Amino acid sequence: MKRLEKTTIFFKSVRSNIRAFLQRQQWREALVFLFFVFLSFGFWILQSLQEEYEITLNIPIRYRNIPPDITFAHSPPERIVTRVKDRGSVLLNYSFGRSFASIDVNMRNTSGESGTLHVRKQDVETEIAKQLINTTNILSFEPQQIDVEYSLRAHKSVPVIFNGSIQPQSGYALSGKIEISPSTVEVYSSKERIDTLSLVNTNYTEIKNANKTISRIVQLEAIKGTSYEPQMVTITIPIEEFTEKTFEIPVQFIGVPRNYNIRAFPSMIKVNAQVPLSRYKDLSEDEFAIELNYIDLENNPSGSTSITLTQKPTWIENTTLSPNRIEFIFERIRPI
């Protein structure tokens, strides 16, 4: 209770001090001064808005009814950059209070394998003026006319490639090839671009901490002046939990003359393979081989060589050999 009373007394004291401060003569004079400052500023703003200024406006261009079988030789202009002059109050409305509608360029009647889309300067200026207040003067605009070359689009089927990174959880890994459906798409563009395209990438896709097979619909990487059919593909990324399976594989020698024998130390190599759990029982030691060619060993005076797997299942990617190097000796076989 005493704490509540102390708090109440404190706030009353603060309120009294604030009231006493505001009732001082100096504070009243400061308020009057600030009032006239803001009043003067307001009159200055009003006066400034009556003067004439110049600003730049960007008016978008929209191309409508583009025939599906044509393409632009170069990227067409996307906006008209217009310089105008008017009172500040009007220009302020353009800058903050108004959004400009696009200038529509209709291509419905475009035909033929190639040609030029042309919009005259007078037509462009008329379209700009429609969106301006009568008092606004158009000083300049760029481009002054629209000239866009177009041609019949070429097309061909192009394979799709996955573009991205895959980071499975610990103990999990990619268990097969990434499937893309459809695997090829129709690419439409100018003949020059078509001739340089051999594949199409998906948009960059990042997969993190994956612990199961993932399917996603992704868009294709955009290329200016180029379109795809379809525009998106489905990627399926097979991810499984992996385990380790170990075998002992003999070192084999090929191309050895009849009167020679080669002995390896060690003669058996331990192979550790990372295997998807679903295929653990399918993997056997018969699917692995380590072979060394006599000719290669004959020219090796050190008596030792590194070894690698010369045969393994295509779906096995991560393997380790222990040891990964052997010693060998030649033995001449005496005829009986």
mmCIF file of C-alpha atoms in Angstrom:
data_model
loop_
_atom_site.group_PDB
_atom_site.id
_atom_site.type_symbol
_atom_site.label_atom_id
_atom_site.label_comp_id
_atom_site.label_asym_id
_atom_site.label_seq_id
_atom_site.Cartn_x
_atom_site.Cartn_y
_atom_site.Cartn_z
ATOM 1 C CA MET A 1 0.000 0.000 0.000
ATOM 2 C CA LYS A 2 2.820 2.377 0.879
ATOM 3 C CA ARG A 3 4.429 1.682 -2.494
ATOM 4 C CA LEU A 4 1.151 2.639 -4.290
ATOM 5 C CA GLU A 5 0.937 5.888 -2.358
ATOM 6 C CA LYS A 6 4.545 6.762 -3.208
ATOM 7 C CA THR A 7 3.895 6.089 -6.890
ATOM 8 C CA THR A 8 0.773 8.287 -6.878
ATOM 9 C CA ILE A 9 2.654 11.136 -5.181
ATOM 10 C CA PHE A 10 5.483 10.829 -7.730
ATOM 11 C CA PHE A 11 3.194 11.132 -10.759
ATOM 12 C CA LYS A 12 1.340 14.081 -9.219
ATOM 13 C CA SER A 13 4.680 15.813 -8.676
ATOM 14 C CA VAL A 14 5.737 15.216 -12.291
ATOM 15 C CA ARG A 15 2.413 16.533 -13.605
ATOM 16 C CA SER A 16 2.698 19.661 -11.475
ATOM 17 C CA ASN A 17 6.241 20.340 -12.699
ATOM 18 C CA ILE A 18 5.179 19.940 -16.374
ATOM 19 C CA ARG A 19 2.217 22.291 -15.876
ATOM 20 C CA ALA A 20 4.434 24.898 -14.191
ATOM 21 C CA PHE A 21 6.956 24.666 -17.061
ATOM 22 C CA LEU A 22 4.298 25.183 -19.740
ATOM 23 C CA GLN A 23 2.937 28.232 -17.903
ATOM 24 C CA ARG A 24 6.268 30.045 -18.005
ATOM 25 C CA GLN A 25 6.508 33.156 -20.174
ATOM 26 C CA GLN A 26 9.479 31.855 -22.173
ATOM 27 C CA TRP A 27 7.575 28.739 -23.242
ATOM 28 C CA ARG A 28 4.579 30.769 -24.400
ATOM 29 C CA GLU A 29 6.830 32.977 -26.470
ATOM 30 C CA ALA A 30 8.472 29.896 -28.039
ATOM 31 C CA LEU A 31 5.054 28.488 -28.994
ATOM 32 C CA VAL A 32 4.062 31.747 -30.672
ATOM 33 C CA PHE A 33 7.364 31.837 -32.551
ATOM 34 C CA LEU A 34 6.976 28.231 -33.788
ATOM 35 C CA PHE A 35 3.407 28.964 -34.892
ATOM 36 C CA PHE A 36 4.544 31.797 -37.147
ATOM 37 C CA VAL A 37 7.453 29.720 -38.461
ATOM 38 C CA PHE A 38 5.091 26.923 -39.546
ATOM 39 C CA LEU A 39 2.636 29.474 -40.944
ATOM 40 C CA SER A 40 5.406 31.080 -43.011
ATOM 41 C CA PHE A 41 6.547 27.671 -44.219
ATOM 42 C CA GLY A 42 2.995 26.860 -45.318
ATOM 43 C CA PHE A 43 2.702 30.094 -47.311
ATOM 44 C CA TRP A 44 6.089 29.397 -48.917
ATOM 45 C CA ILE A 45 4.940 25.903 -49.973
ATOM 46 C CA LEU A 46 1.731 27.306 -51.478
ATOM 47 C CA GLN A 47 3.671 29.963 -53.358
ATOM 48 C CA SER A 48 6.210 27.417 -54.631
ATOM 49 C CA LEU A 49 3.486 25.132 -55.943
ATOM 50 C CA GLN A 50 2.210 27.946 -58.181
ATOM 51 C CA GLU A 51 5.548 28.251 -59.962
ATOM 52 C CA GLU A 52 6.405 26.151 -63.015
ATOM 53 C CA TYR A 53 8.798 23.213 -62.932
ATOM 54 C CA GLU A 54 9.963 20.374 -65.147
ATOM 55 C CA ILE A 55 9.884 16.662 -64.282
ATOM 56 C CA THR A 56 10.337 13.315 -66.050
ATOM 57 C CA LEU A 57 7.479 10.818 -66.315
ATOM 58 C CA ASN A 58 7.722 7.132 -67.262
ATOM 59 C CA ILE A 59 4.719 5.854 -69.201
ATOM 60 C CA PRO A 60 4.684 2.051 -69.753
ATOM 61 C CA ILE A 61 4.111 0.385 -73.125
ATOM 62 C CA ARG A 62 2.096 -2.831 -73.438
ATOM 63 C CA TYR A 63 2.188 -5.016 -76.553
ATOM 64 C CA ARG A 64 -1.126 -6.791 -77.045
ATOM 65 C CA ASN A 65 -2.258 -9.707 -79.219
ATOM 66 C CA ILE A 66 1.274 -10.807 -80.083
ATOM 67 C CA PRO A 67 0.961 -13.717 -82.555
ATOM 68 C CA PRO A 68 2.419 -16.891 -81.065
ATOM 69 C CA ASP A 69 4.584 -17.579 -84.106
ATOM 70 C CA ILE A 70 6.618 -14.339 -84.156
ATOM 71 C CA THR A 71 9.470 -12.983 -82.078
ATOM 72 C CA PHE A 72 11.110 -9.575 -81.766
ATOM 73 C CA ALA A 73 14.584 -9.237 -83.229
ATOM 74 C CA HIS A 74 15.517 -6.938 -80.329
ATOM 75 C CA SER A 75 13.879 -6.185 -77.004
ATOM 76 C CA PRO A 76 11.112 -3.626 -77.723
ATOM 77 C CA PRO A 77 10.945 -0.413 -75.652
ATOM 78 C CA GLU A 78 9.056 -0.926 -72.398
ATOM 79 C CA ARG A 79 8.319 2.721 -71.522
ATOM 80 C CA ILE A 80 8.147 6.239 -72.934
ATOM 81 C CA VAL A 81 10.367 8.644 -70.980
ATOM 82 C CA THR A 82 8.527 11.978 -71.120
ATOM 83 C CA ARG A 83 9.732 15.418 -70.027
ATOM 84 C CA VAL A 84 6.844 17.761 -69.057
ATOM 85 C CA LYS A 85 6.387 21.270 -67.631
ATOM 86 C CA ASP A 86 3.574 22.648 -65.426
ATOM 87 C CA ARG A 87 2.780 24.239 -62.061
ATOM 88 C CA GLY A 88 4.237 22.536 -59.023
ATOM 89 C CA SER A 89 0.798 21.556 -57.714
ATOM 90 C CA VAL A 90 0.012 19.682 -60.942
ATOM 91 C CA LEU A 91 3.397 17.967 -61.079
ATOM 92 C CA LEU A 92 3.004 16.933 -57.460
ATOM 93 C CA ASN A 93 -0.186 15.143 -58.478
ATOM 94 C CA TYR A 94 1.712 13.281 -61.236
ATOM 95 C CA SER A 95 4.443 12.234 -58.817
ATOM 96 C CA PHE A 96 2.324 11.007 -55.918
ATOM 97 C CA GLY A 97 -1.347 10.920 -56.800
ATOM 98 C CA ARG A 98 -1.592 9.385 -60.261
ATOM 99 C CA SER A 99 -0.469 6.159 -61.926
ATOM 100 C CA PHE A 100 -0.222 6.149 -65.697
ATOM 101 C CA ALA A 101 -2.035 3.612 -67.827
ATOM 102 C CA SER A 102 0.092 1.767 -70.371
ATOM 103 C CA ILE A 103 0.187 2.785 -74.022
ATOM 104 C CA ASP A 104 -1.251 -0.205 -75.869
ATOM 105 C CA VAL A 105 0.384 -1.360 -79.093
ATOM 106 C CA ASN A 106 -1.959 -3.799 -80.807
ATOM 107 C CA MET A 107 -0.345 -6.489 -82.980
ATOM 108 C CA ARG A 108 -3.541 -8.260 -84.000
ATOM 109 C CA ASN A 109 -3.093 -7.545 -87.704
ATOM 110 C CA THR A 110 0.601 -8.465 -87.817
ATOM 111 C CA SER A 111 1.274 -11.112 -90.437
ATOM 112 C CA GLY A 112 4.067 -12.498 -92.545
ATOM 113 C CA GLU A 113 7.383 -14.052 -91.638
ATOM 114 C CA SER A 114 9.133 -10.778 -90.920
ATOM 115 C CA GLY A 115 8.468 -7.083 -90.799
ATOM 116 C CA THR A 116 8.604 -3.958 -88.661
ATOM 117 C CA LEU A 117 6.060 -2.817 -86.129
ATOM 118 C CA HIS A 118 5.751 0.958 -86.511
ATOM 119 C CA VAL A 119 3.943 3.504 -84.332
ATOM 120 C CA ARG A 120 4.225 7.124 -85.566
ATOM 121 C CA LYS A 121 5.475 10.000 -83.461
ATOM 122 C CA GLN A 122 2.106 11.786 -83.686
ATOM 123 C CA ASP A 123 0.320 8.709 -82.366
ATOM 124 C CA VAL A 124 2.729 8.330 -79.458
ATOM 125 C CA GLU A 125 2.325 12.007 -78.533
ATOM 126 C CA THR A 126 -1.468 11.722 -78.727
ATOM 127 C CA GLU A 127 -1.450 8.735 -76.359
ATOM 128 C CA ILE A 128 0.757 10.624 -73.888
ATOM 129 C CA ALA A 129 -1.410 13.759 -74.028
ATOM 130 C CA LYS A 130 -4.547 11.725 -73.214
ATOM 131 C CA GLN A 131 -3.158 11.056 -69.732
ATOM 132 C CA LEU A 132 -2.007 14.606 -68.953
ATOM 133 C CA ILE A 133 -3.897 17.619 -67.655
ATOM 134 C CA ASN A 134 -4.601 20.264 -70.311
ATOM 135 C CA THR A 135 -2.193 22.788 -68.744
ATOM 136 C CA THR A 136 0.765 20.387 -68.946
ATOM 137 C CA ASN A 137 3.231 21.007 -71.777
ATOM 138 C CA ILE A 138 5.106 18.076 -73.304
ATOM 139 C CA LEU A 139 8.716 19.190 -73.754
ATOM 140 C CA SER A 140 10.139 15.949 -75.158
ATOM 141 C CA PHE A 141 9.683 12.190 -75.117
ATOM 142 C CA GLU A 142 11.902 9.243 -75.986
ATOM 143 C CA PRO A 143 11.599 7.124 -78.032
ATOM 144 C CA GLN A 144 9.712 9.485 -80.310
ATOM 145 C CA GLN A 145 8.346 6.612 -82.348
ATOM 146 C CA ILE A 146 8.204 2.847 -81.904
ATOM 147 C CA ASP A 147 10.011 0.737 -84.500
ATOM 148 C CA VAL A 148 10.417 -2.938 -83.655
ATOM 149 C CA GLU A 149 11.607 -5.588 -86.098
ATOM 150 C CA TYR A 150 9.989 -9.006 -85.810
ATOM 151 C CA SER A 151 10.296 -12.326 -87.588
ATOM 152 C CA LEU A 152 8.740 -15.761 -87.649
ATOM 153 C CA ARG A 153 9.904 -17.712 -84.631
ATOM 154 C CA ALA A 154 11.919 -20.854 -85.064
ATOM 155 C CA HIS A 155 11.488 -23.715 -82.617
ATOM 156 C CA LYS A 156 13.073 -26.991 -81.624
ATOM 157 C CA SER A 157 13.040 -29.541 -78.805
ATOM 158 C CA VAL A 158 15.756 -28.971 -76.221
ATOM 159 C CA PRO A 159 16.631 -31.134 -73.169
ATOM 160 C CA VAL A 160 16.105 -29.677 -69.691
ATOM 161 C CA ILE A 161 18.934 -29.731 -67.128
ATOM 162 C CA PHE A 162 18.491 -29.413 -63.362
ATOM 163 C CA ASN A 163 20.248 -26.332 -62.007
ATOM 164 C CA GLY A 164 20.692 -26.269 -58.241
ATOM 165 C CA SER A 165 22.252 -27.847 -55.166
ATOM 166 C CA ILE A 166 21.108 -30.752 -52.986
ATOM 167 C CA GLN A 167 22.190 -31.112 -49.359
ATOM 168 C CA PRO A 168 20.597 -34.176 -47.719
ATOM 169 C CA GLN A 169 20.549 -34.729 -43.986
ATOM 170 C CA SER A 170 23.403 -36.642 -42.425
ATOM 171 C CA GLY A 171 23.010 -40.341 -43.223
ATOM 172 C CA TYR A 172 20.966 -39.623 -46.350
ATOM 173 C CA ALA A 173 22.072 -39.239 -49.963
ATOM 174 C CA LEU A 174 20.900 -39.079 -53.555
ATOM 175 C CA SER A 175 19.851 -42.607 -54.454
ATOM 176 C CA GLY A 176 19.513 -42.241 -58.214
ATOM 177 C CA LYS A 177 19.317 -39.837 -61.133
ATOM 178 C CA ILE A 178 17.219 -36.692 -60.876
ATOM 179 C CA GLU A 179 14.140 -37.142 -63.052
ATOM 180 C CA ILE A 180 12.736 -34.200 -65.026
ATOM 181 C CA SER A 181 9.268 -34.347 -66.581
ATOM 182 C CA PRO A 182 9.028 -33.511 -69.361
ATOM 183 C CA SER A 183 12.696 -34.102 -70.109
ATOM 184 C CA THR A 184 12.554 -31.880 -73.222
ATOM 185 C CA VAL A 185 10.614 -28.711 -74.025
ATOM 186 C CA GLU A 186 9.806 -26.794 -77.193
ATOM 187 C CA VAL A 187 11.856 -23.594 -77.382
ATOM 188 C CA TYR A 188 10.554 -20.684 -79.505
ATOM 189 C CA SER A 189 12.892 -17.871 -80.496
ATOM 190 C CA SER A 190 14.676 -16.294 -83.430
ATOM 191 C CA LYS A 191 16.677 -18.658 -85.629
ATOM 192 C CA GLU A 192 19.912 -17.088 -84.400
ATOM 193 C CA ARG A 193 19.090 -17.831 -80.763
ATOM 194 C CA ILE A 194 17.720 -21.291 -81.521
ATOM 195 C CA ASP A 195 20.980 -22.274 -83.223
ATOM 196 C CA THR A 196 22.968 -21.465 -80.064
ATOM 197 C CA LEU A 197 20.702 -23.352 -77.627
ATOM 198 C CA SER A 198 21.590 -26.951 -76.820
ATOM 199 C CA LEU A 199 19.930 -27.186 -73.392
ATOM 200 C CA VAL A 200 17.674 -25.275 -71.025
ATOM 201 C CA ASN A 201 18.345 -24.873 -67.293
ATOM 202 C CA THR A 202 15.722 -24.840 -64.592
ATOM 203 C CA ASN A 203 15.678 -21.883 -62.231
ATOM 204 C CA TYR A 204 18.302 -22.355 -59.511
ATOM 205 C CA THR A 205 16.768 -24.635 -56.865
ATOM 206 C CA GLU A 206 18.325 -25.319 -53.471
ATOM 207 C CA ILE A 207 17.337 -28.365 -51.405
ATOM 208 C CA LYS A 208 18.534 -28.489 -47.777
ATOM 209 C CA ASN A 209 18.235 -31.124 -45.020
ATOM 210 C CA ALA A 210 16.291 -33.520 -47.243
ATOM 211 C CA ASN A 211 15.459 -36.949 -45.815
ATOM 212 C CA LYS A 212 13.033 -38.289 -48.429
ATOM 213 C CA THR A 213 12.294 -38.179 -52.151
ATOM 214 C CA ILE A 214 11.248 -34.667 -53.196
ATOM 215 C CA SER A 215 9.111 -33.526 -56.145
ATOM 216 C CA ARG A 216 8.840 -29.883 -57.119
ATOM 217 C CA ILE A 217 7.436 -27.862 -59.984
ATOM 218 C CA VAL A 218 10.041 -25.341 -61.139
ATOM 219 C CA GLN A 219 10.147 -22.731 -63.857
ATOM 220 C CA LEU A 220 12.702 -22.702 -66.631
ATOM 221 C CA GLU A 221 15.489 -20.153 -66.655
ATOM 222 C CA ALA A 222 14.342 -17.051 -68.523
ATOM 223 C CA ILE A 223 16.130 -16.050 -71.737
ATOM 224 C CA LYS A 224 15.249 -12.727 -73.364
ATOM 225 C CA GLY A 225 13.258 -13.121 -76.556
ATOM 226 C CA THR A 226 12.668 -16.816 -75.879
ATOM 227 C CA SER A 227 9.613 -18.735 -74.688
ATOM 228 C CA TYR A 228 9.015 -22.372 -73.741
ATOM 229 C CA GLU A 229 6.221 -24.872 -74.063
ATOM 230 C CA PRO A 230 5.629 -25.901 -71.324
ATOM 231 C CA GLN A 231 7.045 -23.130 -69.147
ATOM 232 C CA MET A 232 7.500 -25.339 -66.062
ATOM 233 C CA VAL A 233 8.728 -28.871 -65.394
ATOM 234 C CA THR A 234 8.509 -31.315 -62.493
ATOM 235 C CA ILE A 235 11.763 -32.441 -60.888
ATOM 236 C CA THR A 236 11.897 -35.597 -58.758
ATOM 237 C CA ILE A 237 14.941 -35.987 -56.527
ATOM 238 C CA PRO A 238 15.313 -39.509 -55.069
ATOM 239 C CA ILE A 239 16.782 -39.319 -51.558
ATOM 240 C CA GLU A 240 17.148 -42.287 -49.224
ATOM 241 C CA GLU A 241 18.799 -43.265 -45.997
ATOM 242 C CA PHE A 242 22.144 -44.917 -46.709
ATOM 243 C CA THR A 243 24.113 -47.570 -44.897
ATOM 244 C CA GLU A 244 27.514 -49.164 -45.435
ATOM 245 C CA LYS A 245 28.115 -52.635 -46.864
ATOM 246 C CA THR A 246 31.566 -54.234 -46.890
ATOM 247 C CA PHE A 247 33.046 -56.894 -49.175
ATOM 248 C CA GLU A 248 36.452 -58.446 -49.738
ATOM 249 C CA ILE A 249 37.402 -58.442 -53.422
ATOM 250 C CA PRO A 250 40.376 -60.331 -54.911
ATOM 251 C CA VAL A 251 42.973 -58.503 -56.988
ATOM 252 C CA GLN A 252 42.980 -59.992 -60.481
ATOM 253 C CA PHE A 253 45.664 -59.735 -63.156
ATOM 254 C CA ILE A 254 44.960 -59.774 -66.885
ATOM 255 C CA GLY A 255 47.208 -60.240 -69.903
ATOM 256 C CA VAL A 256 49.782 -62.281 -67.929
ATOM 257 C CA PRO A 257 52.049 -64.493 -70.095
ATOM 258 C CA ARG A 258 51.767 -68.234 -69.531
ATOM 259 C CA ASN A 259 55.249 -68.527 -68.069
ATOM 260 C CA TYR A 260 54.639 -65.850 -65.453
ATOM 261 C CA ASN A 261 52.620 -65.534 -62.293
ATOM 262 C CA ILE A 262 51.949 -62.348 -60.322
ATOM 263 C CA ARG A 263 51.413 -62.307 -56.579
ATOM 264 C CA ALA A 264 49.761 -59.337 -54.832
ATOM 265 C CA PHE A 265 50.227 -58.220 -51.214
ATOM 266 C CA PRO A 266 47.562 -58.072 -49.976
ATOM 267 C CA SER A 267 45.640 -60.185 -52.441
ATOM 268 C CA MET A 268 42.192 -59.298 -50.997
ATOM 269 C CA ILE A 269 40.941 -55.713 -50.790
ATOM 270 C CA LYS A 270 38.199 -54.482 -48.493
ATOM 271 C CA VAL A 271 35.549 -52.489 -50.368
ATOM 272 C CA ASN A 272 33.191 -50.253 -48.379
ATOM 273 C CA ALA A 273 30.137 -49.135 -50.381
ATOM 274 C CA GLN A 274 27.418 -46.659 -49.421
ATOM 275 C CA VAL A 275 24.134 -48.400 -50.225
ATOM 276 C CA PRO A 276 20.503 -47.218 -50.106
ATOM 277 C CA LEU A 277 18.578 -49.229 -47.536
ATOM 278 C CA SER A 278 16.051 -50.300 -50.165
ATOM 279 C CA ARG A 279 18.793 -51.977 -52.249
ATOM 280 C CA TYR A 280 20.989 -53.348 -49.489
ATOM 281 C CA LYS A 281 20.089 -56.981 -50.254
ATOM 282 C CA ASP A 282 20.553 -56.486 -54.012
ATOM 283 C CA LEU A 283 24.275 -55.747 -53.761
ATOM 284 C CA SER A 284 26.781 -58.615 -53.916
ATOM 285 C CA GLU A 285 30.551 -58.905 -54.198
ATOM 286 C CA ASP A 286 30.230 -60.396 -57.696
ATOM 287 C CA GLU A 287 29.348 -56.923 -58.999
ATOM 288 C CA PHE A 288 32.791 -55.534 -58.080
ATOM 289 C CA ALA A 289 36.162 -56.178 -59.657
ATOM 290 C CA ILE A 290 39.746 -54.963 -59.305
ATOM 291 C CA GLU A 291 41.849 -55.773 -62.379
ATOM 292 C CA LEU A 292 45.461 -54.873 -63.155
ATOM 293 C CA ASN A 293 47.095 -55.198 -66.569
ATOM 294 C CA TYR A 294 50.392 -57.054 -66.843
ATOM 295 C CA ILE A 295 51.776 -54.518 -69.341
ATOM 296 C CA ASP A 296 51.254 -51.652 -66.900
ATOM 297 C CA LEU A 297 52.964 -53.576 -64.089
ATOM 298 C CA GLU A 298 55.882 -54.706 -66.263
ATOM 299 C CA ASN A 299 56.917 -51.064 -66.763
ATOM 300 C CA ASN A 300 56.624 -50.307 -63.051
ATOM 301 C CA PRO A 301 60.012 -50.814 -61.340
ATOM 302 C CA SER A 302 58.787 -49.840 -57.861
ATOM 303 C CA GLY A 303 56.931 -53.076 -57.244
ATOM 304 C CA SER A 304 53.838 -51.229 -55.945
ATOM 305 C CA THR A 305 50.822 -49.590 -57.533
ATOM 306 C CA SER A 306 47.585 -47.841 -56.628
ATOM 307 C CA ILE A 307 44.339 -49.677 -57.291
ATOM 308 C CA THR A 308 40.804 -48.699 -58.231
ATOM 309 C CA LEU A 309 37.574 -50.512 -58.903
ATOM 310 C CA THR A 310 37.337 -51.499 -62.544
ATOM 311 C CA GLN A 311 33.766 -52.746 -62.147
ATOM 312 C CA LYS A 312 30.909 -51.646 -59.893
ATOM 313 C CA PRO A 313 27.143 -51.122 -60.191
ATOM 314 C CA THR A 314 26.228 -47.856 -61.919
ATOM 315 C CA TRP A 315 23.952 -46.857 -59.042
ATOM 316 C CA ILE A 316 26.793 -47.060 -56.502
ATOM 317 C CA GLU A 317 28.664 -43.750 -56.258
ATOM 318 C CA ASN A 318 30.592 -43.679 -52.968
ATOM 319 C CA THR A 319 33.129 -46.440 -52.379
ATOM 320 C CA THR A 320 36.429 -46.678 -50.504
ATOM 321 C CA LEU A 321 39.188 -49.277 -50.822
ATOM 322 C CA SER A 322 41.310 -50.467 -47.928
ATOM 323 C CA PRO A 323 44.146 -50.505 -48.702
ATOM 324 C CA ASN A 324 44.151 -48.492 -51.924
ATOM 325 C CA ARG A 325 47.677 -49.566 -52.845
ATOM 326 C CA ILE A 326 49.326 -52.986 -53.166
ATOM 327 C CA GLU A 327 52.769 -54.481 -53.691
ATOM 328 C CA PHE A 328 53.399 -57.162 -56.289
ATOM 329 C CA ILE A 329 56.098 -59.534 -57.476
ATOM 330 C CA PHE A 330 56.581 -61.515 -60.685
ATOM 331 C CA GLU A 331 57.255 -65.234 -60.539
ATOM 332 C CA ARG A 332 58.619 -67.165 -63.502
ATOM 333 C CA ILE A 333 56.968 -70.540 -63.908
ATOM 334 C CA ARG A 334 59.447 -73.242 -64.862
ATOM 335 C CA PRO A 335 58.135 -75.743 -67.375
ATOM 336 C CA ILE A 336 57.598 -79.231 -65.992
#
